[in-house]
Coordinates of C-alpha atoms in Angstrom, one line a residue:
X74 CA 62.5 -202.1 -150.4
X75 CA 59.2 -204.0 -150.7
X76 CA 58.1 -205.8 -147.6
X77 CA 57.1 -209.5 -147.6
X78 CA 54.2 -210.6 -145.4
X79 CA 52.9 -214.1 -144.7
X80 CA 49.2 -214.0 -144.0
X81 CA 47.6 -217.1 -142.3
X82 CA 43.9 -217.3 -143.0
X83 CA 41.9 -218.6 -140.0
X84 CA 39.1 -221.1 -140.3
X85 CA 36.5 -218.4 -140.1
X86 CA 37.9 -216.9 -143.4
X87 CA 36.3 -219.9 -145.1
X88 CA 33.6 -221.3 -142.9
X89 CA 31.8 -219.5 -140.0
X90 CA 30.2 -220.9 -136.9
X91 CA 26.7 -222.2 -137.5
X92 CA 27.2 -222.5 -141.3
X93 CA 26.7 -225.8 -143.2
X94 CA 29.7 -225.3 -145.4
X95 CA 28.0 -224.9 -148.7
X96 CA 29.8 -223.7 -151.8
X97 CA 27.9 -220.4 -151.6
X98 CA 28.8 -219.8 -148.0
X99 CA 32.4 -220.6 -148.5
X100 CA 32.9 -218.4 -151.5
X101 CA 31.1 -215.5 -149.8
X102 CA 33.3 -215.8 -146.7
X103 CA 36.5 -216.0 -148.8
X104 CA 35.4 -213.0 -150.9
X105 CA 34.9 -211.0 -147.7
X106 CA 38.3 -212.0 -146.3
X107 CA 40.1 -211.2 -149.6
X108 CA 38.5 -207.7 -149.5
X109 CA 39.8 -207.3 -145.9
X110 CA 43.5 -208.0 -147.0
X111 CA 43.3 -205.4 -149.7
X112 CA 45.0 -202.8 -147.6
X113 CA 48.2 -205.0 -147.6
X114 CA 47.9 -205.2 -151.4
X115 CA 47.5 -201.5 -151.7
X116 CA 50.6 -200.9 -149.5
X117 CA 52.5 -202.9 -152.0
X118 CA 53.4 -205.9 -149.9
X119 CA 54.7 -209.1 -151.4
X120 CA 52.1 -211.6 -150.1
X121 CA 52.1 -215.3 -149.3
X122 CA 48.7 -216.5 -148.1
X123 CA 48.2 -219.8 -146.1
X124 CA 45.0 -221.3 -145.0
X125 CA 43.3 -223.9 -142.9
X126 CA 41.1 -226.8 -144.0
X127 CA 39.8 -228.1 -140.7
X128 CA 36.1 -228.9 -141.4
X129 CA 36.7 -229.5 -145.1
X130 CA 39.3 -232.3 -144.8
X131 CA 37.1 -234.1 -142.3
X132 CA 34.1 -233.8 -144.7
X133 CA 36.2 -235.1 -147.7
X134 CA 37.4 -238.0 -145.5
X135 CA 33.9 -238.9 -144.6
X136 CA 32.8 -238.7 -148.3
X137 CA 35.5 -241.2 -149.1
X138 CA 34.5 -243.5 -146.3
X139 CA 30.8 -243.5 -147.1
X140 CA 31.4 -244.0 -150.9
X141 CA 33.6 -246.9 -150.2
X142 CA 30.9 -248.7 -148.2
X143 CA 28.3 -248.5 -151.0
X144 CA 30.4 -248.7 -154.2
X145 CA 33.6 -250.3 -155.4
X146 CA 35.4 -246.9 -155.2
X147 CA 38.1 -247.3 -152.5
X148 CA 38.7 -244.6 -149.9
X149 CA 41.8 -242.5 -150.2
X150 CA 44.2 -242.0 -147.2
X151 CA 44.3 -238.8 -145.2
X152 CA 47.2 -237.2 -147.0
X153 CA 45.3 -237.4 -150.3
X154 CA 42.3 -235.8 -148.6
X155 CA 44.5 -233.0 -147.4
X156 CA 45.7 -232.6 -151.0
X157 CA 42.1 -232.5 -152.3
X158 CA 41.1 -229.7 -149.9
X159 CA 44.3 -227.8 -150.6
X160 CA 43.4 -227.8 -154.2
X161 CA 39.7 -226.9 -153.8
X162 CA 40.2 -224.2 -151.1
X163 CA 43.2 -222.8 -152.9
X164 CA 41.1 -222.5 -156.0
X165 CA 38.4 -220.5 -154.1
X166 CA 40.9 -218.2 -152.5
X167 CA 42.7 -217.6 -155.8
X168 CA 39.4 -216.8 -157.5
X169 CA 38.3 -214.5 -154.7
X170 CA 41.5 -212.6 -154.8
X171 CA 41.3 -212.2 -158.6
X172 CA 37.8 -210.8 -158.3
X173 CA 38.8 -208.4 -155.6
X174 CA 41.8 -207.2 -157.5
X175 CA 39.7 -206.8 -160.7
X176 CA 37.1 -204.8 -158.9
X177 CA 39.8 -202.4 -157.6
X178 CA 41.7 -202.2 -160.9
X179 CA 44.8 -203.7 -159.4
X180 CA 47.1 -205.8 -161.7
X181 CA 48.6 -208.6 -159.7
X182 CA 49.0 -212.3 -160.6
X183 CA 47.6 -214.8 -158.1
X184 CA 48.9 -218.4 -158.1
X185 CA 47.8 -221.3 -155.8
X186 CA 50.2 -224.2 -155.2
X187 CA 49.6 -227.6 -153.6
X188 CA 52.4 -227.9 -151.0
X189 CA 54.0 -230.9 -149.3
X190 CA 55.5 -230.5 -145.8
X191 CA 58.1 -232.8 -144.4
X192 CA 57.6 -234.3 -140.9
X193 CA 59.7 -236.7 -138.9
X194 CA 58.4 -240.3 -139.2
X195 CA 59.6 -240.8 -135.6
X196 CA 57.7 -237.7 -134.3
X197 CA 56.2 -238.7 -130.9
X198 CA 52.8 -237.4 -132.0
X199 CA 52.4 -240.6 -134.2
X200 CA 52.3 -242.6 -130.9
X201 CA 50.0 -240.0 -129.3
X202 CA 47.4 -238.9 -131.8
X203 CA 45.4 -236.0 -130.4
X204 CA 44.1 -233.9 -133.3
X205 CA 40.3 -234.3 -133.7
X206 CA 39.1 -234.7 -137.3
X207 CA 35.9 -235.5 -139.1
X208 CA 32.4 -235.6 -137.7
X209 CA 31.1 -236.4 -134.2
X210 CA 29.9 -240.0 -133.8
X211 CA 27.5 -241.5 -131.3
X212 CA 28.9 -244.3 -129.4
X213 CA 27.1 -247.0 -131.4
X214 CA 28.1 -245.5 -134.7
X215 CA 31.7 -245.3 -133.5
X216 CA 31.6 -249.0 -132.6
X217 CA 30.2 -249.8 -136.1
X218 CA 33.0 -247.7 -137.7
X219 CA 35.6 -249.6 -135.7
X220 CA 34.3 -252.9 -136.9
X221 CA 35.3 -251.9 -140.5
X222 CA 38.4 -249.9 -139.4
X223 CA 39.9 -251.7 -136.3
X224 CA 42.5 -249.8 -134.4
X225 CA 41.3 -246.3 -135.4
X226 CA 41.9 -244.0 -132.4
X227 CA 38.9 -242.1 -131.1
X228 CA 38.4 -239.7 -128.2
X229 CA 35.3 -238.5 -126.5
X230 CA 34.5 -234.8 -126.7
X231 CA 34.7 -233.2 -123.2
X232 CA 31.6 -231.1 -124.1
X233 CA 29.5 -234.2 -124.7
X234 CA 29.1 -233.9 -128.4
X235 CA 30.1 -237.5 -129.1
X236 CA 33.2 -239.2 -130.3
X237 CA 35.7 -238.1 -132.9
X238 CA 38.5 -239.7 -134.7
X239 CA 42.0 -238.4 -133.7
X240 CA 45.1 -238.4 -135.8
X241 CA 48.7 -237.4 -135.3
X242 CA 49.7 -233.7 -135.7
X243 CA 53.5 -233.8 -136.1
X244 CA 55.8 -230.8 -136.1
X245 CA 56.6 -229.4 -139.6
X246 CA 60.3 -229.6 -140.5
X247 CA 60.6 -228.4 -144.2
X248 CA 58.3 -226.9 -146.8
X249 CA 58.8 -228.4 -150.2
X250 CA 59.3 -225.7 -153.0
X251 CA 59.6 -222.9 -150.4
X252 CA 62.3 -221.3 -152.7
X253 CA 59.8 -221.3 -155.6
X254 CA 57.2 -219.7 -153.3
X255 CA 59.7 -217.1 -152.2
X256 CA 60.7 -216.3 -155.8
X257 CA 57.1 -215.9 -157.0
X258 CA 56.2 -213.7 -154.0
X259 CA 59.2 -211.5 -154.4
X260 CA 58.5 -211.1 -158.1
X261 CA 55.2 -209.5 -157.0
X262 CA 52.8 -212.5 -157.5
X263 CA 50.4 -213.3 -154.7
X264 CA 51.0 -216.9 -153.7
X265 CA 48.3 -219.0 -152.1
X266 CA 49.9 -222.1 -150.5
X267 CA 50.5 -224.5 -147.6
X268 CA 46.8 -225.2 -147.2
X269 CA 45.8 -227.1 -144.0
X270 CA 49.4 -227.0 -142.8
X271 CA 50.6 -228.8 -145.9
X272 CA 50.3 -232.4 -147.2
X273 CA 52.2 -234.4 -144.5
X274 CA 55.2 -236.3 -146.0
X275 CA 57.9 -238.5 -144.4
X276 CA 61.3 -239.6 -145.8
X277 CA 61.5 -243.3 -146.2
X278 CA 64.5 -245.5 -145.3
X279 CA 65.4 -245.5 -149.0
X280 CA 65.6 -241.7 -149.2
X281 CA 62.3 -241.3 -151.0
X282 CA 59.1 -239.7 -149.8
X283 CA 55.6 -240.9 -148.9
X284 CA 52.4 -239.4 -147.5
X285 CA 51.4 -240.2 -144.0
X286 CA 48.1 -240.3 -142.0
X287 CA 48.4 -237.0 -140.2
X288 CA 47.5 -233.3 -140.2
X289 CA 49.9 -230.5 -139.6
X290 CA 49.1 -227.4 -137.6
X291 CA 48.4 -224.6 -140.1
X292 CA 49.8 -221.9 -137.9
X293 CA 53.1 -223.7 -137.2
X294 CA 53.6 -224.4 -140.9
X295 CA 52.8 -220.8 -141.7
X296 CA 55.3 -219.7 -139.2
X297 CA 57.9 -222.0 -140.7
X298 CA 57.1 -220.5 -144.1
X299 CA 57.5 -216.9 -142.7
X300 CA 60.9 -217.8 -141.2
X301 CA 62.0 -219.6 -144.4
X302 CA 61.3 -216.6 -146.7
X303 CA 62.6 -214.1 -144.1
X304 CA 59.2 -212.3 -144.0
X305 CA 59.1 -208.8 -142.6
X306 CA 55.7 -209.4 -141.0
X307 CA 53.6 -212.4 -140.1
X308 CA 49.9 -212.0 -139.8
X309 CA 47.7 -214.6 -138.1
X310 CA 44.1 -213.9 -138.8
X311 CA 41.5 -215.2 -136.3
X312 CA 38.0 -214.4 -135.1
X313 CA 39.0 -211.8 -132.5
X314 CA 40.6 -208.3 -133.0
X315 CA 43.3 -208.8 -130.4
X316 CA 44.8 -211.4 -128.0
X317 CA 43.1 -211.5 -124.6
X318 CA 44.2 -212.7 -121.2
X319 CA 41.5 -213.8 -118.8
X320 CA 39.4 -214.3 -121.9
X321 CA 35.6 -214.0 -121.2
X322 CA 36.2 -213.3 -117.5
X323 CA 35.3 -210.2 -115.5
X324 CA 39.0 -209.1 -115.7
X325 CA 39.4 -209.8 -119.4
X326 CA 42.2 -207.7 -120.9
X327 CA 43.0 -207.0 -124.6
X328 CA 46.7 -206.9 -125.3
X329 CA 48.1 -204.2 -127.6
X330 CA 51.7 -205.3 -127.7
X331 CA 53.7 -208.0 -125.9
X332 CA 57.3 -209.2 -125.9
X333 CA 58.5 -212.7 -126.5
X334 CA 59.0 -213.2 -122.8
X335 CA 55.5 -212.0 -122.0
X336 CA 54.0 -214.2 -124.7
X337 CA 55.8 -217.3 -123.4
X338 CA 54.8 -216.5 -119.8
X339 CA 51.1 -216.1 -120.7
X340 CA 51.4 -219.4 -122.6
X341 CA 53.0 -221.2 -119.6
X342 CA 50.3 -219.7 -117.3
X343 CA 47.6 -221.4 -119.4
X344 CA 46.1 -218.2 -120.6
X345 CA 45.6 -219.6 -124.1
X346 CA 43.6 -222.8 -124.9
X347 CA 44.8 -225.6 -127.0
X348 CA 43.1 -225.9 -130.3
X349 CA 42.4 -222.2 -130.3
X350 CA 44.9 -219.4 -129.4
X351 CA 47.8 -221.5 -128.0
X352 CA 49.1 -222.8 -131.4
X353 CA 48.9 -219.3 -132.7
X354 CA 51.0 -218.0 -129.9
X355 CA 53.6 -220.7 -130.4
X356 CA 53.7 -219.9 -134.1
X357 CA 54.2 -216.2 -133.3
X358 CA 57.0 -217.0 -130.8
X359 CA 58.8 -219.2 -133.3
X360 CA 58.7 -216.5 -136.0
X361 CA 59.8 -213.6 -133.7
X362 CA 62.6 -215.6 -132.1
X363 CA 64.1 -216.6 -135.4
X364 CA 63.7 -213.3 -137.4
X365 CA 63.5 -210.5 -134.8
X366 CA 60.5 -209.3 -136.8
X367 CA 56.9 -208.6 -135.7
X368 CA 53.9 -211.0 -135.7
X369 CA 50.4 -209.5 -135.6
X370 CA 47.4 -211.6 -134.4
X371 CA 44.1 -210.0 -135.4
X372 CA 40.8 -210.2 -137.2
X373 CA 40.9 -209.7 -141.0
X374 CA 38.5 -206.8 -140.8
X375 CA 41.1 -204.8 -138.8
X376 CA 43.8 -204.8 -141.5
X377 CA 42.8 -201.4 -142.8
X378 CA 44.4 -200.1 -139.6
X379 CA 48.2 -200.1 -139.6
X380 CA 48.1 -200.5 -135.8
X381 CA 45.7 -203.4 -135.8
X382 CA 45.7 -206.4 -133.6
X383 CA 48.2 -207.6 -130.9
X384 CA 51.8 -207.2 -131.9
X385 CA 54.4 -209.7 -130.6
X386 CA 57.9 -208.3 -130.7
X387 CA 61.3 -209.4 -129.5
X388 CA 61.6 -207.0 -126.6

């Protein structure tokens, strides 16, 4: 029976540290990552690929805000900015995959889908926004921004880089069209979807749906997708080959395989930082708990090795 894998592209799959985010940089990075996942294609996996949009959605939001100040074109809300980046990044990944498949004489269809994800309108994160988004502002620029946008929450960067806008990051509850995604993947098509954690949607009092000012954690949405399609394996791609405890300390240790209980204990002990490895560990725990299957956290370049990365297993 053909295995199904959900592969979550990390931010470095699209934009690397120190880069400006040009089209040329992004397409080169995506091409390299698409080459790296070729071993999964060659093993015949049904594939669902998810991806982040961290820097891109902040840039699009800034473009809207600047344009609205100097023209009559109104800025769009954050959920629309998420949708825009879903479309643009999905297009680049789809194109990159098509090129890689063509170069290796592999016949597989690739389809990219904009995807909405339901969140709870009463999620406590709406009262406690913590997710940084967009550029760093100097204090005087932040004050100027607040004059035009009163009430917008900002937080100072602990490393002294300035101030950044923060938004809610509610928990994903349901992925719209997940059955369609599952059907396409199990028919052998590679599906590129749930970009940036999905377009955040809430259910209104009248039973309809509306976008909301928020961003959803990409790894948690990817985990939800992997559970929903009963994936055999869930890959979380990041910028390190394995999970480490005591990271960047003298007693740093790479982990080959850990159980759910060990993963939770390391998380509780503060071994993994928020905004970095901690959300990935939570996503892995959620998947393994609900499926009894394996999650692998690794760097894309390691996928040619069947024993790559750190495996999180039930016990």
